[in-house]
């Protein structure tokens, strides 16, 4: 039986997709299945993933020709997973070579734990190192409300845990935030305080992302009965973020909106990370 299923939802990701997939195939732990689920891409993404399926028996492509959105596809991937563990991954990110090995080892050594996640290194559109992105240990719902949360694409969990805690449809762009808050009281999360993923910080259309997340955040505040201070932080502050990002976009200063998402990296460490990133070579 395959121990690990890696699931990647794919939508119009042709620019980054090859390196993302190659970083999975380069893993030091090789006994996995990789499910690439196409969400109605209109670019060359489907051809790219079919090429990988043709050349590596661990790769399985699923395509129904429809666009159903991230939440639907994440739940579909969980349902298709044949491994004991399920690893999240986005189509524009890149794994460190030992990501799966380290996360698998941690959960195998801690059988009572359900989820593990890690820090990440932020990169730009051209695979340049931007900074360091810290994940947080979460133990209670208060932690999630204080925005101490896992970095979503670094999450690696027991498949049975994911099947118990599926993503909910009404929380577009906050589906992970809602999931952590809903599941934390009966789950054990373990954080790895080192980077295992290169996280792509895309600076475009950030105002639209804030706008799209508002209905989900409003429902979250209502369902979980948030206090005024939490409601302000999670819902109303979103309006200010939307306006701020829209102004930056008007003046073509989008890149400024991502700077708060990561911390600086010392020069020596930056060189090491860049070398690791550059080692991922996919055929173009």
Short mmCIF file of C-alpha atoms in Angstrom, two decimals:
data_model
loop_
_atom_site.label_atom_id
_atom_site.label_comp_id
_atom_site.label_asym_id
_atom_site.label_seq_id
_atom_site.Cartn_x
_atom_site.Cartn_y
_atom_site.Cartn_z
CA UNK A 1 0.00 0.00 0.00
CA UNK A 2 1.22 3.49 -0.87
CA UNK A 3 1.87 5.46 2.31
CA UNK A 4 1.64 8.98 0.89
CA UNK A 5 -0.68 10.68 -1.54
CA UNK A 6 0.34 14.11 -2.79
CA UNK A 7 -2.53 16.09 -4.27
CA UNK A 8 -2.19 19.15 -6.49
CA UNK A 9 -5.22 21.02 -7.86
CA UNK A 10 -4.29 22.59 -11.19
CA UNK A 11 -5.84 25.66 -12.79
CA UNK A 12 -4.05 27.73 -15.47
CA UNK A 13 -0.63 27.21 -13.90
CA UNK A 14 1.48 26.56 -16.99
CA UNK A 15 4.20 29.06 -16.02
CA UNK A 16 5.05 27.33 -12.74
CA UNK A 17 3.64 23.83 -13.09
CA UNK A 18 6.69 21.97 -14.41
CA UNK A 19 8.95 23.05 -11.56
CA UNK A 20 6.22 22.33 -8.98
CA UNK A 21 5.76 18.77 -10.24
CA UNK A 22 9.49 18.16 -10.71
CA UNK A 23 10.09 19.14 -7.09
CA UNK A 24 7.67 16.39 -6.06
CA UNK A 25 9.29 13.78 -8.29
CA UNK A 26 12.71 14.74 -6.87
CA UNK A 27 11.70 13.89 -3.28
CA UNK A 28 14.11 11.82 -1.19
CA UNK A 29 11.09 9.73 -0.17
CA UNK A 30 9.92 8.18 -3.41
CA UNK A 31 7.08 5.79 -2.49
CA UNK A 32 4.12 8.07 -3.17
CA UNK A 33 1.31 8.67 -5.61
CA UNK A 34 0.91 12.13 -7.12
CA UNK A 35 -2.60 13.08 -8.16
CA UNK A 36 -2.83 16.07 -10.51
CA UNK A 37 -6.42 17.25 -10.69
CA UNK A 38 -7.18 19.66 -13.53
CA UNK A 39 -9.87 22.22 -12.76
CA UNK A 40 -10.87 23.17 -16.29
CA UNK A 41 -7.63 24.94 -17.24
CA UNK A 42 -7.74 26.96 -20.45
CA UNK A 43 -3.96 27.21 -20.92
CA UNK A 44 -1.47 24.38 -21.53
CA UNK A 45 -1.66 22.98 -17.99
CA UNK A 46 -3.48 19.81 -19.01
CA UNK A 47 -0.91 18.95 -21.68
CA UNK A 48 1.89 19.53 -19.19
CA UNK A 49 0.48 17.25 -16.51
CA UNK A 50 -0.36 14.54 -19.06
CA UNK A 51 3.29 14.62 -20.13
CA UNK A 52 4.40 13.87 -16.57
CA UNK A 53 1.81 11.09 -16.27
CA UNK A 54 3.20 9.49 -19.41
CA UNK A 55 6.75 9.44 -18.06
CA UNK A 56 6.27 8.50 -14.39
CA UNK A 57 3.99 5.73 -13.10
CA UNK A 58 3.53 7.53 -9.77
CA UNK A 59 1.62 10.35 -11.48
CA UNK A 60 -2.14 10.17 -12.05
CA UNK A 61 -4.04 12.87 -13.95
CA UNK A 62 -7.75 13.49 -13.32
CA UNK A 63 -9.63 15.74 -15.75
CA UNK A 64 -13.38 16.19 -16.21
CA UNK A 65 -13.17 19.33 -18.35
CA UNK A 66 -15.00 21.47 -15.77
CA UNK A 67 -14.07 24.37 -13.53
CA UNK A 68 -15.45 23.73 -10.05
CA UNK A 69 -13.14 25.74 -7.83
CA UNK A 70 -10.45 25.02 -5.25
CA UNK A 71 -12.63 23.81 -2.37
CA UNK A 72 -14.43 21.24 -4.52
CA UNK A 73 -11.13 20.01 -5.94
CA UNK A 74 -9.42 19.75 -2.55
CA UNK A 75 -12.22 17.56 -1.25
CA UNK A 76 -12.11 15.51 -4.45
CA UNK A 77 -8.38 14.94 -4.02
CA UNK A 78 -8.91 13.79 -0.44
CA UNK A 79 -11.57 11.36 -1.63
CA UNK A 80 -9.23 9.96 -4.29
CA UNK A 81 -6.26 9.59 -1.95
CA UNK A 82 -5.09 6.01 -1.51
CA UNK A 83 -2.27 6.74 0.92
CA UNK A 84 -2.33 6.68 4.71
CA UNK A 85 -1.16 10.29 4.59
CA UNK A 86 -2.19 13.18 2.35
CA UNK A 87 0.13 16.07 1.46
CA UNK A 88 -1.15 19.43 0.27
CA UNK A 89 0.61 21.24 -2.53
CA UNK A 90 -0.25 24.15 -4.82
CA UNK A 91 0.61 24.17 -8.52
CA UNK A 92 2.84 27.24 -8.28
CA UNK A 93 4.90 26.25 -5.22
CA UNK A 94 8.05 24.13 -4.99
CA UNK A 95 8.92 21.47 -2.41
CA UNK A 96 12.25 21.19 -0.64
CA UNK A 97 13.75 17.79 -1.63
CA UNK A 98 13.23 16.27 1.83
CA UNK A 99 9.78 17.67 2.61
CA UNK A 100 7.83 14.39 2.40
CA UNK A 101 10.52 12.39 4.19
CA UNK A 102 10.62 14.75 7.18
CA UNK A 103 6.87 15.17 7.54
CA UNK A 104 6.25 11.44 7.19
CA UNK A 105 8.92 10.66 9.78
CA UNK A 106 7.41 13.12 12.25
CA UNK A 107 3.90 11.65 12.06
CA UNK A 108 5.21 8.08 12.12
CA UNK A 109 7.13 8.85 15.33
CA UNK A 110 4.11 10.64 16.83
CA UNK A 111 1.12 8.38 16.06
CA UNK A 112 -1.26 10.45 18.17
CA UNK A 113 -0.64 13.54 16.06
CA UNK A 114 -2.93 14.29 13.12
CA UNK A 115 -1.32 17.10 11.15
CA UNK A 116 2.13 18.47 10.52
CA UNK A 117 3.10 21.69 8.75
CA UNK A 118 6.22 23.77 8.33
CA UNK A 119 7.83 27.12 7.65
CA UNK A 120 8.43 28.22 4.07
CA UNK A 121 10.66 30.42 1.96
CA UNK A 122 8.88 33.10 -0.06
CA UNK A 123 9.78 33.40 -3.73
CA UNK A 124 8.69 35.71 -6.54
CA UNK A 125 7.43 35.02 -10.07
CA UNK A 126 10.98 34.39 -11.32
CA UNK A 127 12.10 32.02 -8.52
CA UNK A 128 14.07 34.66 -6.62
CA UNK A 129 14.21 34.42 -2.82
CA UNK A 130 12.13 37.13 -1.13
CA UNK A 131 12.16 36.15 2.53
CA UNK A 132 11.21 33.71 5.26
CA UNK A 133 7.63 32.76 6.04
CA UNK A 134 6.91 31.40 9.53
CA UNK A 135 4.20 28.94 10.36
CA UNK A 136 2.70 28.82 13.85
CA UNK A 137 1.90 26.15 16.40
CA UNK A 138 -1.85 26.03 16.99
CA UNK A 139 -3.34 24.43 20.09
CA UNK A 140 -6.69 26.21 20.51
CA UNK A 141 -9.21 28.12 18.42
CA UNK A 142 -7.89 31.27 20.07
CA UNK A 143 -4.63 30.71 18.23
CA UNK A 144 -6.43 30.62 14.89
CA UNK A 145 -8.41 33.77 15.69
CA UNK A 146 -5.10 35.46 16.45
CA UNK A 147 -4.01 34.37 12.95
CA UNK A 148 -1.43 31.90 14.24
CA UNK A 149 -2.07 29.34 11.55
CA UNK A 150 -0.31 26.76 9.37
CA UNK A 151 0.88 27.70 5.91
CA UNK A 152 -1.78 25.86 3.93
CA UNK A 153 0.29 24.21 1.15
CA UNK A 154 2.79 22.84 3.70
CA UNK A 155 0.15 20.74 5.44
CA UNK A 156 0.72 16.97 5.62
CA UNK A 157 -1.88 14.96 7.55
CA UNK A 158 -3.42 11.57 8.08
CA UNK A 159 -5.84 10.97 5.21
CA UNK A 160 -8.50 9.79 7.67
CA UNK A 161 -8.18 13.15 9.45
CA UNK A 162 -8.80 15.02 6.20
CA UNK A 163 -11.79 12.79 5.42
CA UNK A 164 -13.24 13.59 8.84
CA UNK A 165 -12.57 17.31 8.43
CA UNK A 166 -13.47 18.14 4.83
CA UNK A 167 -13.35 21.71 3.51
CA UNK A 168 -16.67 23.59 3.58
CA UNK A 169 -18.09 25.22 0.43
CA UNK A 170 -19.14 28.56 1.94
CA UNK A 171 -15.66 29.72 2.92
CA UNK A 172 -14.01 30.70 -0.37
CA UNK A 173 -10.43 31.92 0.15
CA UNK A 174 -10.73 31.25 3.91
CA UNK A 175 -11.40 27.51 3.65
CA UNK A 176 -8.15 26.65 5.44
CA UNK A 177 -8.70 29.24 8.21
CA UNK A 178 -12.16 27.81 8.89
CA UNK A 179 -10.81 24.26 8.84
CA UNK A 180 -8.10 24.93 11.42
CA UNK A 181 -10.59 26.66 13.70
CA UNK A 182 -13.17 23.87 13.38
CA UNK A 183 -10.75 20.98 13.83
CA UNK A 184 -8.24 22.19 16.41
CA UNK A 185 -10.25 21.13 19.48
CA UNK A 186 -10.08 17.44 18.54
CA UNK A 187 -6.78 17.38 16.67
CA UNK A 188 -3.06 17.54 17.38
CA UNK A 189 -0.99 19.74 15.07
CA UNK A 190 2.82 19.57 14.98
CA UNK A 191 4.84 22.40 13.47
CA UNK A 192 8.25 21.86 11.89
CA UNK A 193 10.25 25.04 12.48
CA UNK A 194 12.24 24.84 9.28
CA UNK A 195 11.24 25.54 5.68
CA UNK A 196 10.03 22.61 3.58
CA UNK A 197 8.37 24.58 0.81
CA UNK A 198 9.10 27.50 -1.49
CA UNK A 199 5.91 29.56 -1.32
CA UNK A 200 5.19 31.74 -4.34
CA UNK A 201 4.10 35.22 -3.35
CA UNK A 202 2.03 36.45 -6.30
CA UNK A 203 1.50 40.20 -6.03
CA UNK A 204 -1.28 40.57 -8.63
CA UNK A 205 -5.02 40.93 -8.00
CA UNK A 206 -4.66 41.04 -4.21
CA UNK A 207 -7.63 43.40 -3.90
CA UNK A 208 -9.87 40.87 -5.65
CA UNK A 209 -8.67 38.16 -3.29
CA UNK A 210 -9.68 40.24 -0.27
CA UNK A 211 -13.04 40.96 -1.89
CA UNK A 212 -13.67 37.29 -2.66
CA UNK A 213 -12.90 36.28 0.93
CA UNK A 214 -15.45 38.67 2.49
CA UNK A 215 -18.57 36.44 2.26
CA UNK A 216 -16.70 33.56 3.85
CA UNK A 217 -15.30 35.73 6.62
CA UNK A 218 -18.74 37.20 7.35
CA UNK A 219 -20.22 33.72 7.62
CA UNK A 220 -17.33 32.62 9.81
CA UNK A 221 -17.96 35.52 12.19
CA UNK A 222 -21.67 34.67 12.37
CA UNK A 223 -21.32 30.88 12.72
CA UNK A 224 -18.61 31.07 15.38
CA UNK A 225 -20.16 34.03 17.25
CA UNK A 226 -17.08 36.22 17.22
CA UNK A 227 -16.63 39.10 19.64
CA UNK A 228 -16.59 42.62 18.24
CA UNK A 229 -12.78 42.82 18.40
CA UNK A 230 -12.36 39.51 16.54
CA UNK A 231 -15.07 40.46 14.05
CA UNK A 232 -13.29 43.76 13.40
CA UNK A 233 -9.94 42.05 12.87
CA UNK A 234 -11.22 39.26 10.65
CA UNK A 235 -14.06 40.97 8.73
CA UNK A 236 -14.05 44.75 8.83
CA UNK A 237 -10.29 45.15 8.49
CA UNK A 238 -10.65 43.30 5.22
CA UNK A 239 -12.35 46.35 3.69
CA UNK A 240 -9.31 48.49 4.49
CA UNK A 241 -6.98 45.86 3.04
CA UNK A 242 -9.09 45.76 -0.12
CA UNK A 243 -8.91 49.56 -0.55
CA UNK A 244 -5.17 49.60 0.19
CA UNK A 245 -4.42 46.90 -2.38
CA UNK A 246 -6.67 48.47 -5.00
CA UNK A 247 -4.81 51.79 -4.67
CA UNK A 248 -1.46 49.99 -5.04
CA UNK A 249 -2.75 48.23 -8.14
CA UNK A 250 -3.89 51.50 -9.70
CA UNK A 251 -0.37 52.89 -9.31
CA UNK A 252 1.27 49.58 -10.29
CA UNK A 253 2.83 49.14 -6.87
CA UNK A 254 1.30 45.70 -6.26
CA UNK A 255 4.56 44.27 -4.95
CA UNK A 256 4.30 46.43 -1.83
CA UNK A 257 1.23 44.49 -0.69
CA UNK A 258 3.19 41.26 -0.18
CA UNK A 259 6.10 42.59 1.88
CA UNK A 260 4.32 42.07 5.22
CA UNK A 261 3.93 38.34 4.52
CA UNK A 262 7.54 37.35 5.17
CA UNK A 263 10.68 38.29 7.08
CA UNK A 264 14.18 38.95 5.82
CA UNK A 265 16.76 36.21 5.31
CA UNK A 266 20.44 36.54 6.18
CA UNK A 267 22.65 36.56 3.04
CA UNK A 268 24.37 33.20 3.68
CA UNK A 269 21.07 31.45 4.28
CA UNK A 270 19.59 33.11 1.21
CA UNK A 271 22.36 31.65 -0.96
CA UNK A 272 21.65 28.17 0.42
CA UNK A 273 17.94 28.48 -0.30
CA UNK A 274 18.59 29.81 -3.79
CA UNK A 275 20.88 26.87 -4.56
CA UNK A 276 18.19 24.41 -3.44
CA UNK A 277 15.62 26.21 -5.54
CA UNK A 278 17.87 26.30 -8.59
CA UNK A 279 18.45 22.54 -8.31
CA UNK A 280 14.86 21.90 -9.39
CA UNK A 281 15.22 21.46 -13.12
CA UNK A 282 12.21 20.54 -15.19
CA UNK A 283 12.22 20.00 -18.94
CA UNK A 284 10.63 22.96 -20.66
#
